[in-house]
GROMACS .gro file of C-alpha atoms in nm:
model
  106
    1MET     CA    1  19.789 -19.060  -0.233
    2SER     CA    2  19.915 -18.940   0.129
    3THR     CA    3  19.686 -18.995   0.435
    4HIS     CA    4  19.563 -18.699   0.679
    5ALA     CA    5  19.670 -18.494   0.343
    6PHE     CA    6  19.353 -18.214   0.457
    7GLU     CA    7  19.388 -18.306   0.867
    8GLY     CA    8  19.289 -17.954   1.014
    9LEU     CA    9  19.256 -17.749   0.751
   10PHE     CA   10  18.973 -17.551   0.831
   11TRP     CA   11  19.037 -17.551   1.174
   12GLY     CA   12  18.889 -17.323   1.433
   13ASN     CA   13  18.820 -17.091   1.117
   14ARG     CA   14  18.469 -16.950   1.255
   15LYS     CA   15  18.435 -16.706   0.897
   16LEU     CA   16  18.416 -16.999   0.660
   17LYS     CA   17  18.006 -17.068   0.598
   18ASN     CA   18  17.823 -17.081   0.302
   19HIS     CA   19  17.739 -16.847   0.059
   20ASN     CA   20  17.404 -16.811  -0.161
   21GLU     CA   21  17.561 -16.862  -0.512
   22LYS     CA   22  17.879 -17.020  -0.406
   23VAL     CA   23  17.863 -17.401  -0.299
   24LEU     CA   24  18.171 -17.585  -0.100
   25TYR     CA   25  18.247 -17.881  -0.246
   26LEU     CA   26  18.441 -18.157  -0.143
   27PRO     CA   27  18.549 -18.273  -0.517
   28ALA     CA   28  18.840 -18.603  -0.403
   29THR     CA   29  18.586 -18.934  -0.579
   30THR     CA   30  18.832 -19.119  -0.325
   31LEU     CA   31  18.917 -19.050   0.082
   32VAL     CA   32  19.211 -19.238   0.207
   33GLU     CA   33  19.272 -19.250   0.603
   34GLY     CA   34  19.247 -18.969   0.819
   35CYS     CA   35  19.211 -18.710   0.506
   36TYR     CA   36  18.941 -18.458   0.630
   37ASP     CA   37  19.040 -18.535   1.038
   38SER     CA   38  18.976 -18.204   1.194
   39MET     CA   39  18.887 -18.047   0.856
   40PHE     CA   40  18.611 -17.851   0.952
   41LEU     CA   41  18.685 -17.829   1.344
   42ARG     CA   42  18.484 -17.532   1.520
   43CYS     CA   43  18.389 -17.421   1.195
   44SER     CA   44  18.043 -17.252   1.351
   45SER     CA   45  17.940 -17.103   1.072
   46LEU     CA   46  17.939 -17.365   0.839
   47ASN     CA   47  17.609 -17.571   0.758
   48SER     CA   48  17.631 -17.708   0.465
   49ILE     CA   49  17.880 -17.980   0.267
   50THR     CA   50  17.884 -18.139  -0.077
   51CYS     CA   51  18.083 -18.417  -0.044
   52LEU     CA   52  18.191 -18.638  -0.381
   53ALA     CA   53  18.359 -18.919  -0.295
   54THR     CA   54  18.225 -19.250  -0.370
   55GLU     CA   55  18.520 -19.473  -0.232
   56ILE     CA   56  18.609 -19.412   0.128
   57SER     CA   57  18.831 -19.603   0.359
   58GLU     CA   58  18.720 -19.721   0.683
   59TYR     CA   59  18.906 -19.393   0.856
   60ALA     CA   60  18.919 -19.126   0.575
   61PHE     CA   61  18.619 -18.929   0.819
   62SER     CA   62  18.551 -18.922   1.151
   63GLY     CA   63  18.309 -18.711   1.357
   64GLU     CA   64  18.592 -18.453   1.446
   65CYS     CA   65  18.568 -18.397   1.071
   66LEU     CA   66  18.270 -18.198   1.204
   67ASP     CA   67  18.258 -18.108   1.560
   68GLY     CA   68  18.174 -17.784   1.623
   69VAL     CA   69  18.004 -17.697   1.274
   70ALA     CA   70  17.664 -17.525   1.265
   71SER     CA   71  17.397 -17.695   1.442
   72SER     CA   72  17.185 -17.786   1.165
   73GLY     CA   73  17.286 -17.798   0.802
   74THR     CA   74  17.239 -18.001   0.529
   75PHE     CA   75  17.498 -18.257   0.382
   76ILE     CA   76  17.497 -18.316   0.017
   77CYS     CA   77  17.672 -18.674  -0.153
   78PRO     CA   78  17.574 -18.882  -0.454
   79SER     CA   79  17.276 -19.101  -0.430
   80SER     CA   80  17.495 -19.412  -0.408
   81MET     CA   81  17.685 -19.259  -0.044
   82LYS     CA   82  17.339 -19.180   0.092
   83ALA     CA   83  17.297 -19.494   0.284
   84TYR     CA   84  17.674 -19.451   0.386
   85TRP     CA   85  17.606 -19.119   0.509
   86THR     CA   86  17.302 -19.159   0.687
   87ASN     CA   87  17.508 -19.435   0.876
   88LYS     CA   88  17.788 -19.145   0.980
   89LEU     CA   89  17.481 -18.943   1.058
   90SER     CA   90  17.380 -19.187   1.313
   91SER     CA   91  17.664 -19.268   1.467
   92GLY     CA   92  17.716 -18.869   1.555
   93ASP     CA   93  17.994 -18.850   1.266
   94ILE     CA   94  17.750 -18.585   1.107
   95PRO     CA   95  17.568 -18.369   1.403
   96PRO     CA   96  17.253 -18.485   1.483
   97ASN     CA   97  17.051 -18.205   1.329
   98TRP     CA   98  17.182 -18.259   0.944
   99THR     CA   99  17.034 -18.371   0.674
  100ILE     CA  100  17.133 -18.605   0.448
  101GLU     CA  101  17.030 -18.492   0.061
  102ASP     CA  102  17.141 -18.620  -0.267
  103TYR     CA  103  17.400 -18.440  -0.478
  104THR     CA  104  17.211 -18.304  -0.784
  105VAL     CA  105  17.432 -18.125  -1.096
  106GLN     CA  106  17.410 -17.754  -1.106
   0.00000   0.00000   0.00000
């Protein structure tokens, strides 16, 4: 598995935003070092992300991933990972006005 696989993928895309009927999913269940670095950097219309990862390396997700997204939003994850992502919220890797919610299959 390659490190930094999706680094900068949507960087600066101000048109990337959520849709009422189509949810933005990050379907990978394992995240390796740097794979989401700067992925959504400056995507200012983005206010919801569903991340299904349950195995995450120490440096897989950094604050730069969500720098410049909407000032408030929702980060949705499997309930088993809620504590991990809540810690990322506390550390500033997820914007402070975002909430962490449990993922439920729709």
